[in-house]
N, CA, C and O atoms as a DFTB+ gen file, in Angstrom:
584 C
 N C O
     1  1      18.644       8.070      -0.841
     2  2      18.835       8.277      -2.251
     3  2      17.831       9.280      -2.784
     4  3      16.691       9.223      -2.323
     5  1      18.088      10.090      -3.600
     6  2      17.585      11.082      -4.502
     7  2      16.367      10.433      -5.378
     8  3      15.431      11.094      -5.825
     9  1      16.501       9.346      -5.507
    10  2      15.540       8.674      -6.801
    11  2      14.387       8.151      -5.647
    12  3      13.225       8.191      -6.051
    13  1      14.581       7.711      -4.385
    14  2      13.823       7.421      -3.282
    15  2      12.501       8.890      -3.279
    16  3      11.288       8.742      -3.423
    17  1      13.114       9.979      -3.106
    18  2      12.536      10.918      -2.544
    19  2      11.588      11.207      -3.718
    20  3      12.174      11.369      -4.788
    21  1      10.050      11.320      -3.753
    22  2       9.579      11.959      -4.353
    23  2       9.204      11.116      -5.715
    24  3       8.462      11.642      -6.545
    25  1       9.774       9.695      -5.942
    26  2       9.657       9.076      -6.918
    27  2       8.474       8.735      -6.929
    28  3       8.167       8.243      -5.844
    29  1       7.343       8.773      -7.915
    30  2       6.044       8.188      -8.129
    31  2       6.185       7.313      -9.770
    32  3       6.608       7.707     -10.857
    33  1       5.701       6.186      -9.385
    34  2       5.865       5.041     -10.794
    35  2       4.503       5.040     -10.142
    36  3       3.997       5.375      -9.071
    37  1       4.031       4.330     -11.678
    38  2       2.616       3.859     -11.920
    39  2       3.207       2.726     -13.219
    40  3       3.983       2.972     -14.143
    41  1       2.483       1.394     -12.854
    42  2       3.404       0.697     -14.096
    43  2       1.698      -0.542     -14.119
    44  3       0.908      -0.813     -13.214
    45  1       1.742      -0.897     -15.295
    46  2       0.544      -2.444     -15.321
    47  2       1.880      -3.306     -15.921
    48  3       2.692      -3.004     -16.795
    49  1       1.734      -4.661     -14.959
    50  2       2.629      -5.922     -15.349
    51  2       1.977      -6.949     -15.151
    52  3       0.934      -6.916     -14.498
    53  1       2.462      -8.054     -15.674
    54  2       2.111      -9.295     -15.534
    55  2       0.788      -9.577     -16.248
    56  3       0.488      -8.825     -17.175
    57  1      -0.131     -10.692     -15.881
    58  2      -0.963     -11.040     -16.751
    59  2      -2.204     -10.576     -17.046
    60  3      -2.762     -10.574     -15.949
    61  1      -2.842     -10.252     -17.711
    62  2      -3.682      -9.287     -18.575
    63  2      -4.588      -9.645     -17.251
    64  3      -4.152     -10.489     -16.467
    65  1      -5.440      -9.212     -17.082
    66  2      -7.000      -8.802     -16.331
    67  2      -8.136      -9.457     -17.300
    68  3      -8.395      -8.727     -18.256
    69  1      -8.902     -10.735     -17.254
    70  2      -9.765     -10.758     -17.107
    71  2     -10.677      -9.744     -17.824
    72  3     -10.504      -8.608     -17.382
    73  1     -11.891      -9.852     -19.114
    74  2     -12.563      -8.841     -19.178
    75  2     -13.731      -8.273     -18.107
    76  3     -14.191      -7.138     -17.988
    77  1     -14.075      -9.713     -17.258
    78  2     -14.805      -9.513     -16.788
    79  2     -14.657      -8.976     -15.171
    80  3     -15.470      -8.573     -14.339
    81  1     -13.062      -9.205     -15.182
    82  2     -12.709      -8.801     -13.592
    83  2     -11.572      -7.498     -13.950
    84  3     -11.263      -7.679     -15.128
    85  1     -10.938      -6.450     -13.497
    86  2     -10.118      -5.875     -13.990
    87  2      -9.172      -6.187     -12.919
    88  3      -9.705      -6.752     -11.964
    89  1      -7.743      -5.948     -12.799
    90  2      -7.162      -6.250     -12.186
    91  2      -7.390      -4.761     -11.207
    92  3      -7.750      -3.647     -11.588
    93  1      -7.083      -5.168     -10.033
    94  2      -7.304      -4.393      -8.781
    95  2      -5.832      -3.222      -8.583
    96  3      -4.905      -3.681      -9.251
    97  1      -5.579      -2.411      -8.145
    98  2      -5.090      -1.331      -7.997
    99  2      -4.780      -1.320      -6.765
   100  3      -5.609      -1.289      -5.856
   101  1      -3.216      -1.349      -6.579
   102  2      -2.729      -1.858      -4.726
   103  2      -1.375      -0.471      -5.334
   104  3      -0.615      -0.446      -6.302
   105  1      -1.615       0.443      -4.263
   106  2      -0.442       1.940      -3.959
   107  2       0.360       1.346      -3.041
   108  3      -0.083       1.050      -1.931
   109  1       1.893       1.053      -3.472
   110  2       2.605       0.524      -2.267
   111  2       3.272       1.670      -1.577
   112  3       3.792       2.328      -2.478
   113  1       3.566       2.355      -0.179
   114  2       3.903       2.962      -0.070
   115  2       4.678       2.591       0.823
   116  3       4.286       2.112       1.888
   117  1       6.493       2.847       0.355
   118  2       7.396       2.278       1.466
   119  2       8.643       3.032       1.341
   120  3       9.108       2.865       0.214
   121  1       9.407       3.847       2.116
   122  2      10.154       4.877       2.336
   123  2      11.702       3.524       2.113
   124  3      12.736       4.187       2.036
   125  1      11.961       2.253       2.027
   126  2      13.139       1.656       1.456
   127  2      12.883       1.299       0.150
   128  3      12.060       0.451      -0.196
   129  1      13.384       1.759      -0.359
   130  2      13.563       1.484      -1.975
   131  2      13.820      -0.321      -2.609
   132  3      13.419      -1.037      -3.527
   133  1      14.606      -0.382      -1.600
   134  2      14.820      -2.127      -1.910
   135  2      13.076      -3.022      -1.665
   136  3      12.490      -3.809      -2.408
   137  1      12.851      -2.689      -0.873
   138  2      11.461      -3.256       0.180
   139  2      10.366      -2.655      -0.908
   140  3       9.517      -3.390      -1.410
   141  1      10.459      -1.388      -1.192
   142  2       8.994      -1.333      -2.163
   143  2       9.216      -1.762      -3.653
   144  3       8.173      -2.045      -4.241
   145  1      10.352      -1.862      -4.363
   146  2      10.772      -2.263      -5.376
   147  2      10.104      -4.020      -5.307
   148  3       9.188      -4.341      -6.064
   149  1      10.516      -4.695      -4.633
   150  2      10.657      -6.044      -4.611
   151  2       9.074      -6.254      -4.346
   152  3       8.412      -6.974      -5.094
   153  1       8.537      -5.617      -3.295
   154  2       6.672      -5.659      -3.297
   155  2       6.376      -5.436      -4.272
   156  3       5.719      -6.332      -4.802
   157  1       6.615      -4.286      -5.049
   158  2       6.123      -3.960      -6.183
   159  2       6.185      -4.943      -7.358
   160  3       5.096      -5.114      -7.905
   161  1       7.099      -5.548      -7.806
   162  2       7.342      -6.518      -8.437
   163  2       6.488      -8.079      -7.983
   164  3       5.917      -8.704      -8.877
   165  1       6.480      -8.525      -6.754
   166  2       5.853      -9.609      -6.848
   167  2       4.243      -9.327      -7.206
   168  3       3.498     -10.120      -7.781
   169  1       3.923      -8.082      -6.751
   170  2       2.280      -7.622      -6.509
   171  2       2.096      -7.857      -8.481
   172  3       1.291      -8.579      -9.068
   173  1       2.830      -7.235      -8.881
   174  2       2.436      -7.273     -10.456
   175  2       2.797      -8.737     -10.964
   176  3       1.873      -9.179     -11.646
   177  1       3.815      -9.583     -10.844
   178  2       3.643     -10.703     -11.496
   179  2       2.609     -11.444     -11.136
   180  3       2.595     -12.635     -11.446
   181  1       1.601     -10.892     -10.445
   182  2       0.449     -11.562      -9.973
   183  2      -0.809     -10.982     -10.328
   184  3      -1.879     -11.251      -9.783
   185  1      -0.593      -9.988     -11.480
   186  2      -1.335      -9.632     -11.961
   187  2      -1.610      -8.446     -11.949
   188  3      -2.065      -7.895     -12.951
   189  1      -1.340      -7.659     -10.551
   190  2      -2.151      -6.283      -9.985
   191  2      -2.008      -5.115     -10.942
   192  3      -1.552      -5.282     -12.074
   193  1      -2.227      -4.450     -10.685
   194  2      -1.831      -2.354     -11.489
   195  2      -1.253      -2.126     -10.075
   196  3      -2.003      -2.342      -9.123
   197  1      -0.126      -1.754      -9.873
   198  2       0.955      -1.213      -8.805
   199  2       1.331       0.139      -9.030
   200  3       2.112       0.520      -9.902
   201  1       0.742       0.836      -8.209
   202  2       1.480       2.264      -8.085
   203  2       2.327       2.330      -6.873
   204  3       1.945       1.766      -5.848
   205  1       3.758       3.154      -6.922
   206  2       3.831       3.124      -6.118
   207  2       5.149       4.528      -5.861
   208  3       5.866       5.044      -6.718
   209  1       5.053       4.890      -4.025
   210  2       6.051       6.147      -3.817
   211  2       6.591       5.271      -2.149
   212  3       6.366       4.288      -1.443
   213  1       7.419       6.496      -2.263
   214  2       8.421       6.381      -1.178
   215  2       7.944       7.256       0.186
   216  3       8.735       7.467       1.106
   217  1       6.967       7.593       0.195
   218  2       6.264       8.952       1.037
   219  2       5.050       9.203       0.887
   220  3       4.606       9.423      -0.240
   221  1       4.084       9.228       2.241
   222  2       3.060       9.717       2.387
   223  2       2.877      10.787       1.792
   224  3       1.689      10.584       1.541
   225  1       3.085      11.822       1.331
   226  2       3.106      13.126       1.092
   227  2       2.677      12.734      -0.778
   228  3       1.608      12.889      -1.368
   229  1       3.963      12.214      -1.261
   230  2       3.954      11.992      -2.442
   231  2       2.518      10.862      -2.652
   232  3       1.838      10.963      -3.673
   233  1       2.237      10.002      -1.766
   234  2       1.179       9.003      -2.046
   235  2      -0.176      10.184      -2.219
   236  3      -0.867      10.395      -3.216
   237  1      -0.226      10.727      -1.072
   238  2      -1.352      12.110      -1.429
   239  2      -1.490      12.362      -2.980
   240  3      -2.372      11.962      -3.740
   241  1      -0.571      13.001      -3.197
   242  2      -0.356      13.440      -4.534
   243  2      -0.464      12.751      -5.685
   244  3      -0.981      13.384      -6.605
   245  1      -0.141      11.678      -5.906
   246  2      -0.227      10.251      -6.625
   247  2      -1.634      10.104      -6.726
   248  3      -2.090      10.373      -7.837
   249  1      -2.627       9.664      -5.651
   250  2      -3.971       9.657      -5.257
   251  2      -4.594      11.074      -5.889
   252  3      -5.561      11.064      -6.651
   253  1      -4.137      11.890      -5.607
   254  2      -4.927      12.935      -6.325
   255  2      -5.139      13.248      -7.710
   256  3      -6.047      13.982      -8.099
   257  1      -4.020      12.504      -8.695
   258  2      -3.741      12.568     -10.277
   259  2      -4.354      11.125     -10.816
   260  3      -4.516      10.884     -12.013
   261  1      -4.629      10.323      -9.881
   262  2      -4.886       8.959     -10.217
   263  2      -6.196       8.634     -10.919
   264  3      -7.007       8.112     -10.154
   265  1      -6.711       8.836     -12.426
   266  2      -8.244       8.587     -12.583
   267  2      -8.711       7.749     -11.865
   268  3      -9.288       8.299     -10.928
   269  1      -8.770       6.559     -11.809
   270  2      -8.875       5.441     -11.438
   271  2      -9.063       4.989     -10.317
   272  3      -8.724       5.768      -9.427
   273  1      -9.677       3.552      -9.818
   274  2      -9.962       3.287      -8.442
   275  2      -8.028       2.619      -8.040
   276  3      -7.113       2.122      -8.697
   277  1      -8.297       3.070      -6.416
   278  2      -7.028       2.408      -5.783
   279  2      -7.245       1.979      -4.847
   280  3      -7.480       2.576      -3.797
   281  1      -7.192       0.268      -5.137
   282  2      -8.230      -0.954      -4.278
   283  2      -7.351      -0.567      -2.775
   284  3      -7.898      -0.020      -1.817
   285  1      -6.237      -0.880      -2.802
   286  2      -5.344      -1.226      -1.277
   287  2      -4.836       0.013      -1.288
   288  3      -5.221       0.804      -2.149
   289  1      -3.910       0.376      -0.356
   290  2      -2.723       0.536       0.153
   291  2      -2.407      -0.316       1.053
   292  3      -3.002      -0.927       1.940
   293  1      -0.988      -0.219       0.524
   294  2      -0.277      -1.463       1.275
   295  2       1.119       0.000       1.738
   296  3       2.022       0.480       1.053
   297  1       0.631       0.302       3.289
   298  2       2.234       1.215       3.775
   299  2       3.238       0.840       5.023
   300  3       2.762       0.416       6.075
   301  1       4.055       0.944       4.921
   302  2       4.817       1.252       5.775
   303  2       4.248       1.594       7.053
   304  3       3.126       2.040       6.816
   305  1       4.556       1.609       8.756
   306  2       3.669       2.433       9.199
   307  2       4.746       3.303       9.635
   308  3       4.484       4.500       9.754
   309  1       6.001       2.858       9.910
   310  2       7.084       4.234      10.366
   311  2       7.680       4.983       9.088
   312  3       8.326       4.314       8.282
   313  1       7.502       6.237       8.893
   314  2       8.252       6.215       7.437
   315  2       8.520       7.813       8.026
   316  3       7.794       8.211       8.937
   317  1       9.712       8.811       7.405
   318  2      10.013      10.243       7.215
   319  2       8.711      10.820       7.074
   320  3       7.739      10.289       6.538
   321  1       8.783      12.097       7.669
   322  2       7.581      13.131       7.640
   323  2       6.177      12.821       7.943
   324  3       5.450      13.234       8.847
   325  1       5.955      11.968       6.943
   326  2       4.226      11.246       7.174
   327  2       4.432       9.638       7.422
   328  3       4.991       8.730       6.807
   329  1       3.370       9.809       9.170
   330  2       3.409       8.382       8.606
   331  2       2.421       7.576       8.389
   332  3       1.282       7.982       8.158
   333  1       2.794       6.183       8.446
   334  2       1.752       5.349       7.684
   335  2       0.523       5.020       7.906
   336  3      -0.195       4.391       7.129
   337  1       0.047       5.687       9.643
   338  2      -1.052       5.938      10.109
   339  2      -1.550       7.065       9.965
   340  3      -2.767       7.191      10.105
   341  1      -0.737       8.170       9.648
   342  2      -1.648       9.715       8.993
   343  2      -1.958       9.522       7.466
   344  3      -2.865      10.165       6.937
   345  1      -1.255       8.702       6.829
   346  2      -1.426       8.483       5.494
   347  2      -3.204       7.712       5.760
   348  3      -4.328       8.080       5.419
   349  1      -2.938       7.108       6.148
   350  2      -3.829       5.890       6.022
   351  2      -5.322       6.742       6.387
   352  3      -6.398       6.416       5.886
   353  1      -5.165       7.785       7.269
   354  2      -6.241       8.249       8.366
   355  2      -6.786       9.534       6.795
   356  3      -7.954       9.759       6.478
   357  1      -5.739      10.043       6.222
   358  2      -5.739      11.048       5.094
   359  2      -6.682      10.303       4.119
   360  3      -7.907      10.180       4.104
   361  1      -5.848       9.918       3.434
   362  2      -6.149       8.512       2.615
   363  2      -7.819       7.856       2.591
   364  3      -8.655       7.880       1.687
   365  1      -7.862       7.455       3.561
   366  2      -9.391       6.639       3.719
   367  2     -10.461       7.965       3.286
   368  3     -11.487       7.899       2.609
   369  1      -9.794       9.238       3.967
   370  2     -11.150      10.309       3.954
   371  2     -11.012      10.459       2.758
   372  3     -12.170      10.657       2.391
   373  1     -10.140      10.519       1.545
   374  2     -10.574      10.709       0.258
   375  2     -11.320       9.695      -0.791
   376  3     -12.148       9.825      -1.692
   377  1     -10.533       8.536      -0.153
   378  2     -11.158       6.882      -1.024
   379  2     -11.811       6.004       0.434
   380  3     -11.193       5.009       0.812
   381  1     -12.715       6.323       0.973
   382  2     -13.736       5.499       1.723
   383  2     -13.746       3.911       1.783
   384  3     -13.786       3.008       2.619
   385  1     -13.695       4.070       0.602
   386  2     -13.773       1.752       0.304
   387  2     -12.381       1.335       0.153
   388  3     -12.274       0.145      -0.141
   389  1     -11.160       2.054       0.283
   390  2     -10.026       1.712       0.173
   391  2      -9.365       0.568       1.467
   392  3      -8.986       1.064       2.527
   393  1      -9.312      -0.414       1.327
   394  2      -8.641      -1.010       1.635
   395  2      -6.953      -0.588       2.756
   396  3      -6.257       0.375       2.436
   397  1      -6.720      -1.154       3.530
   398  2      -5.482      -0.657       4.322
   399  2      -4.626      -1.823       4.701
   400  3      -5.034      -2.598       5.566
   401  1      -3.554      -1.993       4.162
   402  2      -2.654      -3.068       4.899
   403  2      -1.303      -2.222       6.020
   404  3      -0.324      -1.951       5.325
   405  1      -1.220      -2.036       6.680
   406  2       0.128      -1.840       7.327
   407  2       1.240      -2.712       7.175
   408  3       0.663      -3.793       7.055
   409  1       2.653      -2.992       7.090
   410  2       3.182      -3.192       7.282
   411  2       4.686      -2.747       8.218
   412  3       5.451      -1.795       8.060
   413  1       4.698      -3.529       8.911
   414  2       6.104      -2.971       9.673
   415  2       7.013      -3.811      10.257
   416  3       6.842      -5.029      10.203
   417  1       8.415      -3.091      11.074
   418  2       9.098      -3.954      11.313
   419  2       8.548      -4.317      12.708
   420  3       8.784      -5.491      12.997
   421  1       7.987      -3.735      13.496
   422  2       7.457      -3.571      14.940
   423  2       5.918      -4.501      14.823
   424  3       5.100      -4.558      13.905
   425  1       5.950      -5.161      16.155
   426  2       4.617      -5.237      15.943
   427  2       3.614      -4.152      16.476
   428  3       3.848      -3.077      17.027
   429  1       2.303      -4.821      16.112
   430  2       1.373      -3.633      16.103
   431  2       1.230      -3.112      17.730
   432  3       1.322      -1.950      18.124
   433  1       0.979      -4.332      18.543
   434  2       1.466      -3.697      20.258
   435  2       2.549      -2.712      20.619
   436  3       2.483      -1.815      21.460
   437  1       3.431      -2.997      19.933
   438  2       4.586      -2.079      20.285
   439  2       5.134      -0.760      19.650
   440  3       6.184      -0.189      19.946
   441  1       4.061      -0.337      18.568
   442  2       4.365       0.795      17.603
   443  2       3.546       1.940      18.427
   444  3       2.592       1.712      19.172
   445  1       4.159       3.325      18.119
   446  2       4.088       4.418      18.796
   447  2       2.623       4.837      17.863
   448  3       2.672       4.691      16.642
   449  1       1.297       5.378      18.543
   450  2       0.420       6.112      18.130
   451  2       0.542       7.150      17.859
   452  3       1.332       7.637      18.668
   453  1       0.023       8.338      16.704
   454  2      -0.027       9.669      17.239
   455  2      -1.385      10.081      17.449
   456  3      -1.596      11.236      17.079
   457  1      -2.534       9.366      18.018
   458  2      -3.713      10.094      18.096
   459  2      -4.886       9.167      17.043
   460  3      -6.074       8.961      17.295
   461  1      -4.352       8.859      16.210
   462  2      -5.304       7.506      15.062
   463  2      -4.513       6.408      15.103
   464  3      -3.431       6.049      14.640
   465  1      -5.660       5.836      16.025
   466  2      -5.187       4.233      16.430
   467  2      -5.048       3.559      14.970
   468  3      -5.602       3.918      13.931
   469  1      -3.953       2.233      15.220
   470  2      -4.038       1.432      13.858
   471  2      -5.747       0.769      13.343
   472  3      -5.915       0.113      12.315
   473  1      -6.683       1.077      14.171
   474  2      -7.820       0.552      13.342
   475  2      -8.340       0.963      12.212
   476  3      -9.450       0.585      11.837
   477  1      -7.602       1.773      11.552
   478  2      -8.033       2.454      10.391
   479  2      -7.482       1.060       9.132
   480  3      -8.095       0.991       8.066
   481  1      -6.324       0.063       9.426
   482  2      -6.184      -0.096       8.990
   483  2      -6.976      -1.662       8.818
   484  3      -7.509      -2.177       9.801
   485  1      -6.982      -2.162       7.817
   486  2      -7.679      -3.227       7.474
   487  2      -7.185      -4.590       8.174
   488  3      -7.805      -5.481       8.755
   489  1      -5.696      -4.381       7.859
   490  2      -5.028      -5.951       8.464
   491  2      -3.301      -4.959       8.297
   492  3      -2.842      -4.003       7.672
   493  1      -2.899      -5.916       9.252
   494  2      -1.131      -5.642       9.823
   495  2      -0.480      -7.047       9.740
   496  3      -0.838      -8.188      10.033
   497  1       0.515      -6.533       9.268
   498  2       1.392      -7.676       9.029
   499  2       3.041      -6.931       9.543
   500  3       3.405      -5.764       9.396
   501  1       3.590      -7.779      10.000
   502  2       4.864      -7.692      10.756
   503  2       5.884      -7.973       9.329
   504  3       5.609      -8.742       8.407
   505  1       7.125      -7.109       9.454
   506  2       8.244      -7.579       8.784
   507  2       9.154      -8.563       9.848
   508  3       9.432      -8.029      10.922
   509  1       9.584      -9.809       9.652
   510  2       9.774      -9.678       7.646
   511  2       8.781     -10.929       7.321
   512  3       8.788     -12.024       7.884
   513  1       8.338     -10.701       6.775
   514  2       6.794     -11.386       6.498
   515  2       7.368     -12.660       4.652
   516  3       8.271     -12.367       3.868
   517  1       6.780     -13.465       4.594
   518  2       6.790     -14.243       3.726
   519  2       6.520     -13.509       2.411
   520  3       6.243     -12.334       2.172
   521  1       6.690     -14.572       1.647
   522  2       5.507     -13.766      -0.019
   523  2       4.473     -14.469       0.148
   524  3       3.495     -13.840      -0.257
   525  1       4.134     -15.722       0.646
   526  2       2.486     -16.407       1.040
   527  2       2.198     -15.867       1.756
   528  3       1.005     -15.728       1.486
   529  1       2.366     -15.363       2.601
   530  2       1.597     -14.188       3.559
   531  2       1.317     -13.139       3.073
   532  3       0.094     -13.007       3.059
   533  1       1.987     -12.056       2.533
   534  2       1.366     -11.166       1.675
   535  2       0.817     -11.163       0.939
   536  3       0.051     -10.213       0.774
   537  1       0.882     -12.619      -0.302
   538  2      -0.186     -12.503      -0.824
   539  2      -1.664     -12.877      -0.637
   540  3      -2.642     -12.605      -1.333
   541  1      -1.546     -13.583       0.511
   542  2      -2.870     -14.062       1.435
   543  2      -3.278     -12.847       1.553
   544  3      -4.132     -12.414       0.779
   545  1      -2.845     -12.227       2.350
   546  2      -3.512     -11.064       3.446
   547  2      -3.870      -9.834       1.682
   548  3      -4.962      -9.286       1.527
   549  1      -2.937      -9.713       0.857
   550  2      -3.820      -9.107      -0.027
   551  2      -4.613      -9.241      -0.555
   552  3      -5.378      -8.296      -0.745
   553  1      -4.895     -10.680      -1.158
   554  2      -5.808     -11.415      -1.539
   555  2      -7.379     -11.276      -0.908
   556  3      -8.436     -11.051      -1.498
   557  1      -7.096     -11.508       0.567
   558  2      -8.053     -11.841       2.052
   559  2      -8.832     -10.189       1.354
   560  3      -9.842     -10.097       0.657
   561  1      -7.949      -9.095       1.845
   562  2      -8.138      -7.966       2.125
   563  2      -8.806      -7.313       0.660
   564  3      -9.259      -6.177       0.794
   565  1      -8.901      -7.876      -0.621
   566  2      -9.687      -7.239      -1.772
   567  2     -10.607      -8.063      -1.947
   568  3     -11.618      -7.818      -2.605
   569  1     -10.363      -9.130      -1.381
   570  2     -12.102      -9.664      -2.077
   571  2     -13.070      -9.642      -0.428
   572  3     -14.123     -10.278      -0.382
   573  1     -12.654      -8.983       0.634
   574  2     -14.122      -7.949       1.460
   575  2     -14.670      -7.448       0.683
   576  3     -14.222      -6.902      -0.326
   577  1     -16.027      -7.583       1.123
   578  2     -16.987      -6.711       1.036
   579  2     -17.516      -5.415       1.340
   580  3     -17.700      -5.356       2.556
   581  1     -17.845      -4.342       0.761
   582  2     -17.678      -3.400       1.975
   583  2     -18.818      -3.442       2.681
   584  3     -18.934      -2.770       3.706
């Protein structure tokens, strides 16, 4: 789809932030529209600031206009053009304390490298994964320390 390609939303939902905590900033990046729509949505009724694209390329770009801190990414790791391990490998060198979730349909043994092993990323989670699991492992994965 046309609205897939290139789409960047930035949206705040769900319940206000805390003055003393702000709500955390999770970039979902997932090349199915159904799959990042529906992340996107539970991540905010739970409070978060959700940005989110369909493409590494576009996540670059997103990240680069973004004032603001962007606690996670949460990507895809097979996706068109870029993937979710060059994103991630890109990504970290601009935001250092950023956070990394992978997600995929493969597990992590069996997914193809190109040269940056998955240790870049923080934690991996297999599709098709629960909503208590994701929100564990996001949860787990923002309140590290760096």
């Amino acid at each position: 789809m046309e609205e897939d390609r290139g789409m960047l939303e930035a949206s705040r939902a769900g319940p206000a932030a805390s003055a003393s905590a702000p709500a955390a900033t999770v970039l979902v990046v997932e090349d199915q529209h159904m799959v990042r729509q529906m992340t996107a949505r539970l991540l905010r009724s739970k409070g978060y600031v959700v940005l989110e694209t369909a493409g590494g390329h576009e996540a670059l770009e997103l990240e680069g206009r973004h004032p603001g801190p962007i606690d996670l990414l949460l990507t895809d790791v097979l996706m068109p053009k870029m993937s979710g391990e060059e994103l991630a490998v890109a990504f970290s060198a601009r935001r250092p304390a950023v956070r990394v979730l992978f997600v995929s349909g493969y597990s992590a043994e069996a997914l193809p490298t190109q040269g940056a092993p998955l240790a870049v990323a923080s934690d991996f989670l297999s599709k098709p994964y629960s909503v208590k699991e994701l929100l564990l492992r996001v949860r787990r994965l923002l309140a590290q320390k760096d």
